[in-house]
Amino acid sequence: MIGDFLAEWYPWTKALHIISVVSWMAGLFYLPRLFVYHVEVVPKGTETDVLFQTMERRLLRAIMNPAMIATWLFGLALVFTPGIVVWSEIWPWSKTVGVLGMTWFHHWLGLRRKDLLRGSNSVTGRQYRIMNEVPTLLLLLIVFSVVVKF
Ligand code: HEM
């Protein structure tokens, strides 16, 4: 049965989930930082502009997209592991709010990357600095949910 299989592999699934989460978070913290420098100090159409576009594309495609998918896959495997998630408690719901927020933020960054590629960015460096705090706040919500289990 799938439940027995998931229960047997639970520590491994959780370890792989945490590794994926750490990789995803690294990108979610770093990409908006790149955007801050990109909009504040790099003139459009220069070699440096192209260099930033390349760094942003590689970070998103090679690290963040695969890490997000792996986080979701191992996270859902944990959800289907028998006895792990008790939906009558609050923490699974607050964690769900956090992960949906994190996934929205990832897609928002993807859209902003395309704006920077087309030269049609309208977000200021200060706004990117503020948005940089979103993953930090969501991280607090998620880790308190899953570790404190209120
Ligand atoms: C993307 C969808 C996600 C799903 C479906 C999911 C689901 C889960 C589940 C069911 C557990 C097991 C809880 C337990 O063993 O008691 C877990 C553990 C964990 N999750 Fe997620 N998660 C997701 C994303 C995230 C994200 C984005 C973070 C961090 C930013 C995160 C951080 C953690 C941590 C640190 C643990 C280990 C907690 C412990 O030691 O028990 N997860 N996750």
PDB file of C-alpha atoms and ligand atoms in Angstrom:
ATOM      1  CA  MET A   1       0.000   0.000   0.000  1.00  0.00           C
ATOM      2  CA  ILE A   2       1.181   3.540  -0.798  1.00  0.00           C
ATOM      3  CA  GLY A   3       0.684   4.615   2.848  1.00  0.00           C
ATOM      4  CA  ASP A   4       3.065   1.893   4.124  1.00  0.00           C
ATOM      5  CA  PHE A   5       5.639   2.831   1.488  1.00  0.00           C
ATOM      6  CA  LEU A   6       5.492   6.539   2.440  1.00  0.00           C
ATOM      7  CA  ALA A   7       5.677   5.709   6.177  1.00  0.00           C
ATOM      8  CA  GLU A   8       8.791   3.591   5.603  1.00  0.00           C
ATOM      9  CA  TRP A   9      10.512   6.374   3.655  1.00  0.00           C
ATOM     10  CA  TYR A  10       9.289   9.233   5.905  1.00  0.00           C
ATOM     11  CA  PRO A  11      12.725  10.344   7.286  1.00  0.00           C
ATOM     12  CA  TRP A  12      14.192  10.354   3.757  1.00  0.00           C
ATOM     13  CA  THR A  13      11.236  12.230   2.296  1.00  0.00           C
ATOM     14  CA  LYS A  14      11.523  14.833   5.059  1.00  0.00           C
ATOM     15  CA  ALA A  15      15.300  15.177   4.566  1.00  0.00           C
ATOM     16  CA  LEU A  16      14.841  15.668   0.803  1.00  0.00           C
ATOM     17  CA  HIS A  17      12.003  18.133   1.478  1.00  0.00           C
ATOM     18  CA  ILE A  18      14.267  20.238   3.728  1.00  0.00           C
ATOM     19  CA  ILE A  19      17.150  20.151   1.189  1.00  0.00           C
ATOM     20  CA  SER A  20      14.748  21.325  -1.561  1.00  0.00           C
ATOM     21  CA  VAL A  21      13.329  24.044   0.700  1.00  0.00           C
ATOM     22  CA  VAL A  22      16.801  25.409   1.505  1.00  0.00           C
ATOM     23  CA  SER A  23      17.720  25.553  -2.204  1.00  0.00           C
ATOM     24  CA  TRP A  24      14.422  27.237  -3.113  1.00  0.00           C
ATOM     25  CA  MET A  25      14.767  29.795  -0.310  1.00  0.00           C
ATOM     26  CA  ALA A  26      18.325  30.685  -1.390  1.00  0.00           C
ATOM     27  CA  GLY A  27      16.911  31.787  -4.761  1.00  0.00           C
ATOM     28  CA  LEU A  28      13.855  33.493  -3.278  1.00  0.00           C
ATOM     29  CA  PHE A  29      16.192  35.643  -1.152  1.00  0.00           C
ATOM     30  CA  TYR A  30      18.822  36.291  -3.821  1.00  0.00           C
ATOM     31  CA  LEU A  31      16.768  37.014  -6.974  1.00  0.00           C
ATOM     32  CA  PRO A  32      15.041  40.170  -5.586  1.00  0.00           C
ATOM     33  CA  ARG A  33      18.514  41.348  -4.419  1.00  0.00           C
ATOM     34  CA  LEU A  34      19.775  40.983  -7.998  1.00  0.00           C
ATOM     35  CA  PHE A  35      16.726  42.984  -9.138  1.00  0.00           C
ATOM     36  CA  VAL A  36      17.621  45.805  -6.683  1.00  0.00           C
ATOM     37  CA  TYR A  37      21.111  46.173  -8.175  1.00  0.00           C
ATOM     38  CA  HIS A  38      19.804  45.628 -11.704  1.00  0.00           C
ATOM     39  CA  VAL A  39      17.315  48.535 -11.528  1.00  0.00           C
ATOM     40  CA  GLU A  40      19.421  50.863  -9.342  1.00  0.00           C
ATOM     41  CA  VAL A  41      22.866  50.740 -10.939  1.00  0.00           C
ATOM     42  CA  VAL A  42      22.735  49.012 -14.355  1.00  0.00           C
ATOM     43  CA  PRO A  43      21.941  51.168 -17.422  1.00  0.00           C
ATOM     44  CA  LYS A  44      19.628  49.513 -19.976  1.00  0.00           C
ATOM     45  CA  GLY A  45      21.162  47.936 -23.079  1.00  0.00           C
ATOM     46  CA  THR A  46      24.705  47.673 -21.648  1.00  0.00           C
ATOM     47  CA  GLU A  47      26.820  44.516 -21.349  1.00  0.00           C
ATOM     48  CA  THR A  48      26.160  44.559 -17.604  1.00  0.00           C
ATOM     49  CA  ASP A  49      22.401  44.601 -18.306  1.00  0.00           C
ATOM     50  CA  VAL A  50      22.798  41.425 -20.367  1.00  0.00           C
ATOM     51  CA  LEU A  51      25.007  39.888 -17.640  1.00  0.00           C
ATOM     52  CA  PHE A  52      22.315  40.523 -15.004  1.00  0.00           C
ATOM     53  CA  GLN A  53      19.625  39.086 -17.308  1.00  0.00           C
ATOM     54  CA  THR A  54      21.754  35.939 -17.694  1.00  0.00           C
ATOM     55  CA  MET A  55      22.322  35.600 -13.921  1.00  0.00           C
ATOM     56  CA  GLU A  56      18.599  36.083 -13.271  1.00  0.00           C
ATOM     57  CA  ARG A  57      17.563  33.541 -15.928  1.00  0.00           C
ATOM     58  CA  ARG A  58      20.005  30.888 -14.703  1.00  0.00           C
ATOM     59  CA  LEU A  59      19.075  31.379 -11.040  1.00  0.00           C
ATOM     60  CA  LEU A  60      15.367  31.029 -11.821  1.00  0.00           C
ATOM     61  CA  ARG A  61      15.586  28.189 -14.358  1.00  0.00           C
ATOM     62  CA  ALA A  62      18.472  26.110 -13.025  1.00  0.00           C
ATOM     63  CA  ILE A  63      17.947  26.470  -9.263  1.00  0.00           C
ATOM     64  CA  MET A  64      14.601  27.959  -8.260  1.00  0.00           C
ATOM     65  CA  ASN A  65      12.171  26.186 -10.619  1.00  0.00           C
ATOM     66  CA  PRO A  66      13.535  22.662  -9.948  1.00  0.00           C
ATOM     67  CA  ALA A  67      13.836  23.400  -6.200  1.00  0.00           C
ATOM     68  CA  MET A  68      10.221  24.626  -6.032  1.00  0.00           C
ATOM     69  CA  ILE A  69       8.964  21.521  -7.853  1.00  0.00           C
ATOM     70  CA  ALA A  70      11.006  19.218  -5.580  1.00  0.00           C
ATOM     71  CA  THR A  71       9.735  21.060  -2.462  1.00  0.00           C
ATOM     72  CA  TRP A  72       6.132  20.541  -3.601  1.00  0.00           C
ATOM     73  CA  LEU A  73       6.649  16.862  -4.544  1.00  0.00           C
ATOM     74  CA  PHE A  74       8.365  15.871  -1.288  1.00  0.00           C
ATOM     75  CA  GLY A  75       5.989  18.119   0.701  1.00  0.00           C
ATOM     76  CA  LEU A  76       2.933  16.426  -0.837  1.00  0.00           C
ATOM     77  CA  ALA A  77       4.518  13.006  -0.182  1.00  0.00           C
ATOM     78  CA  LEU A  78       4.712  14.068   3.505  1.00  0.00           C
ATOM     79  CA  VAL A  79       1.059  15.175   3.404  1.00  0.00           C
ATOM     80  CA  PHE A  80       0.045  11.683   2.201  1.00  0.00           C
ATOM     81  CA  THR A  81       2.249   9.920   4.780  1.00  0.00           C
ATOM     82  CA  PRO A  82      -0.167   8.394   7.322  1.00  0.00           C
ATOM     83  CA  GLY A  83      -0.443  10.188  10.682  1.00  0.00           C
ATOM     84  CA  ILE A  84       1.689  13.236   9.816  1.00  0.00           C
ATOM     85  CA  VAL A  85      -0.867  15.942   9.016  1.00  0.00           C
ATOM     86  CA  VAL A  86      -3.839  16.364  11.348  1.00  0.00           C
ATOM     87  CA  TRP A  87      -6.177  18.714   9.479  1.00  0.00           C
ATOM     88  CA  SER A  88      -8.211  19.522  12.600  1.00  0.00           C
ATOM     89  CA  GLU A  89      -5.160  21.395  13.974  1.00  0.00           C
ATOM     90  CA  ILE A  90      -4.267  24.950  12.965  1.00  0.00           C
ATOM     91  CA  TRP A  91      -0.682  24.448  11.762  1.00  0.00           C
ATOM     92  CA  PRO A  92      -1.460  22.600   8.478  1.00  0.00           C
ATOM     93  CA  TRP A  93      -3.667  25.541   7.442  1.00  0.00           C
ATOM     94  CA  SER A  94      -1.197  28.280   8.419  1.00  0.00           C
ATOM     95  CA  LYS A  95       1.542  26.310   6.643  1.00  0.00           C
ATOM     96  CA  THR A  96      -0.687  26.076   3.535  1.00  0.00           C
ATOM     97  CA  VAL A  97      -1.172  29.865   3.567  1.00  0.00           C
ATOM     98  CA  GLY A  98       2.630  30.245   3.822  1.00  0.00           C
ATOM     99  CA  VAL A  99       3.472  27.870   0.965  1.00  0.00           C
ATOM    100  CA  LEU A 100       0.814  29.331  -1.327  1.00  0.00           C
ATOM    101  CA  GLY A 101       2.236  32.793  -0.559  1.00  0.00           C
ATOM    102  CA  MET A 102       5.783  31.566  -1.301  1.00  0.00           C
ATOM    103  CA  THR A 103       4.624  30.024  -4.600  1.00  0.00           C
ATOM    104  CA  TRP A 104       2.868  33.278  -5.553  1.00  0.00           C
ATOM    105  CA  PHE A 105       6.065  35.227  -4.742  1.00  0.00           C
ATOM    106  CA  HIS A 106       8.102  32.856  -6.954  1.00  0.00           C
ATOM    107  CA  HIS A 107       5.770  33.516  -9.899  1.00  0.00           C
ATOM    108  CA  TRP A 108       5.758  37.252  -9.230  1.00  0.00           C
ATOM    109  CA  LEU A 109       9.593  37.223  -9.434  1.00  0.00           C
ATOM    110  CA  GLY A 110       9.354  35.245 -12.712  1.00  0.00           C
ATOM    111  CA  LEU A 111       7.105  37.938 -14.216  1.00  0.00           C
ATOM    112  CA  ARG A 112       9.429  40.736 -13.033  1.00  0.00           C
ATOM    113  CA  ARG A 113      12.395  38.899 -14.602  1.00  0.00           C
ATOM    114  CA  LYS A 114      10.584  38.988 -17.957  1.00  0.00           C
ATOM    115  CA  ASP A 115       9.949  42.742 -17.542  1.00  0.00           C
ATOM    116  CA  LEU A 116      13.674  43.308 -16.955  1.00  0.00           C
ATOM    117  CA  LEU A 117      14.471  41.210 -20.029  1.00  0.00           C
ATOM    118  CA  ARG A 118      12.135  43.322 -22.217  1.00  0.00           C
ATOM    119  CA  GLY A 119      13.328  46.597 -20.652  1.00  0.00           C
ATOM    120  CA  SER A 120       9.789  47.286 -19.404  1.00  0.00           C
ATOM    121  CA  ASN A 121      10.420  47.113 -15.642  1.00  0.00           C
ATOM    122  CA  SER A 122       8.337  49.559 -13.598  1.00  0.00           C
ATOM    123  CA  VAL A 123       9.257  48.441 -10.047  1.00  0.00           C
ATOM    124  CA  THR A 124      11.753  50.664  -8.173  1.00  0.00           C
ATOM    125  CA  GLY A 125      14.781  49.443  -6.218  1.00  0.00           C
ATOM    126  CA  ARG A 126      13.077  50.515  -2.994  1.00  0.00           C
ATOM    127  CA  GLN A 127       9.972  48.465  -3.872  1.00  0.00           C
ATOM    128  CA  TYR A 128      12.187  45.427  -4.578  1.00  0.00           C
ATOM    129  CA  ARG A 129      13.887  45.935  -1.179  1.00  0.00           C
ATOM    130  CA  ILE A 130      10.452  45.893   0.480  1.00  0.00           C
ATOM    131  CA  MET A 131       9.361  42.800  -1.482  1.00  0.00           C
ATOM    132  CA  ASN A 132      12.588  41.128  -0.377  1.00  0.00           C
ATOM    133  CA  GLU A 133      11.058  40.864   3.124  1.00  0.00           C
ATOM    134  CA  VAL A 134       8.063  38.798   1.886  1.00  0.00           C
ATOM    135  CA  PRO A 135       9.922  35.435   1.846  1.00  0.00           C
ATOM    136  CA  THR A 136      11.358  36.174   5.326  1.00  0.00           C
ATOM    137  CA  LEU A 137       7.875  36.724   6.804  1.00  0.00           C
ATOM    138  CA  LEU A 138       6.485  33.630   5.063  1.00  0.00           C
ATOM    139  CA  LEU A 139       9.472  31.573   6.266  1.00  0.00           C
ATOM    140  CA  LEU A 140       8.686  32.555   9.887  1.00  0.00           C
ATOM    141  CA  LEU A 141       5.031  31.539   9.438  1.00  0.00           C
ATOM    142  CA  ILE A 142       5.933  28.213   7.798  1.00  0.00           C
ATOM    143  CA  VAL A 143       8.660  27.121  10.231  1.00  0.00           C
ATOM    144  CA  PHE A 144       6.643  28.113  13.328  1.00  0.00           C
ATOM    145  CA  SER A 145       3.682  26.176  11.866  1.00  0.00           C
ATOM    146  CA  VAL A 146       5.576  23.001  11.100  1.00  0.00           C
ATOM    147  CA  VAL A 147       7.866  22.914  14.153  1.00  0.00           C
ATOM    148  CA  VAL A 148       5.739  24.433  16.967  1.00  0.00           C
ATOM    149  CA  LYS A 149       2.597  22.762  15.543  1.00  0.00           C
ATOM    150  CA  PHE A 150       0.032  25.061  17.222  1.00  0.00           C
TER     151      PHE A 150
HETATM  152  C1  HEM B   1       5.357  23.534  -1.205  1.00  0.00           C
HETATM  153  C2  HEM B   1       4.519  22.819  -0.497  1.00  0.00           C
HETATM  154  C3  HEM B   1       4.843  22.203   0.831  1.00  0.00           C
HETATM  155  C4  HEM B   1       4.183  21.164   1.376  1.00  0.00           C
HETATM  156  C5  HEM B   1       3.008  20.416   0.740  1.00  0.00           C
HETATM  157  C6  HEM B   1       4.802  20.869   2.652  1.00  0.00           C
HETATM  158  C7  HEM B   1       4.408  19.878   3.542  1.00  0.00           C
HETATM  159  C8  HEM B   1       5.130  19.483   4.651  1.00  0.00           C
HETATM  160  C9  HEM B   1       4.758  18.405   5.542  1.00  0.00           C
HETATM  161  C10 HEM B   1       3.471  17.598   5.445  1.00  0.00           C
HETATM  162  C11 HEM B   1       5.741  18.271   6.471  1.00  0.00           C
HETATM  163  C12 HEM B   1       5.837  17.196   7.559  1.00  0.00           C
HETATM  164  C13 HEM B   1       5.594  17.742   8.922  1.00  0.00           C
HETATM  165  C14 HEM B   1       6.039  16.720   9.939  1.00  0.00           C
HETATM  166  O1  HEM B   1       6.823  15.824   9.645  1.00  0.00           O
HETATM  167  O2  HEM B   1       5.606  16.845  11.068  1.00  0.00           O
HETATM  168  C15 HEM B   1       6.745  19.262   6.175  1.00  0.00           C
HETATM  169  C16 HEM B   1       7.912  19.437   6.893  1.00  0.00           C
HETATM  170  C17 HEM B   1       8.705  20.558   6.801  1.00  0.00           C
HETATM  171  N1  HEM B   1       8.516  21.606   5.923  1.00  0.00           N
HETATM  172 FE1  HEM B   1       7.196  21.667   4.378  1.00  0.00          FE
HETATM  173  N2  HEM B   1       5.848  21.742   2.860  1.00  0.00           N
HETATM  174  C18 HEM B   1       5.899  22.595   1.781  1.00  0.00           C
HETATM  175  C19 HEM B   1       6.765  23.660   1.637  1.00  0.00           C
HETATM  176  C20 HEM B   1       7.660  24.084   2.607  1.00  0.00           C
HETATM  177  C21 HEM B   1       8.377  25.339   2.581  1.00  0.00           C
HETATM  178  C22 HEM B   1       8.250  26.412   1.503  1.00  0.00           C
HETATM  179  C23 HEM B   1       9.160  25.368   3.713  1.00  0.00           C
HETATM  180  C24 HEM B   1      10.103  26.425   4.217  1.00  0.00           C
HETATM  181  C25 HEM B   1      10.160  27.650   3.777  1.00  0.00           C
HETATM  182  C26 HEM B   1       8.946  24.129   4.424  1.00  0.00           C
HETATM  183  C27 HEM B   1       9.608  23.776   5.571  1.00  0.00           C
HETATM  184  C28 HEM B   1       9.469  22.563   6.206  1.00  0.00           C
HETATM  185  C29 HEM B   1      10.306  22.107   7.304  1.00  0.00           C
HETATM  186  C30 HEM B   1      11.477  22.871   7.926  1.00  0.00           C
HETATM  187  C31 HEM B   1       9.830  20.825   7.668  1.00  0.00           C
HETATM  188  C32 HEM B   1      10.389  19.905   8.754  1.00  0.00           C
HETATM  189  C33 HEM B   1       9.672  20.080  10.060  1.00  0.00           C
HETATM  190  C34 HEM B   1      10.017  18.980  11.036  1.00  0.00           C
HETATM  191  O3  HEM B   1      11.192  18.852  11.411  1.00  0.00           O
HETATM  192  O4  HEM B   1       9.129  18.225  11.393  1.00  0.00           O
HETATM  193  N3  HEM B   1       8.022  23.379   3.724  1.00  0.00           N
HETATM  194  N4  HEM B   1       6.345  19.991   5.065  1.00  0.00           N
END
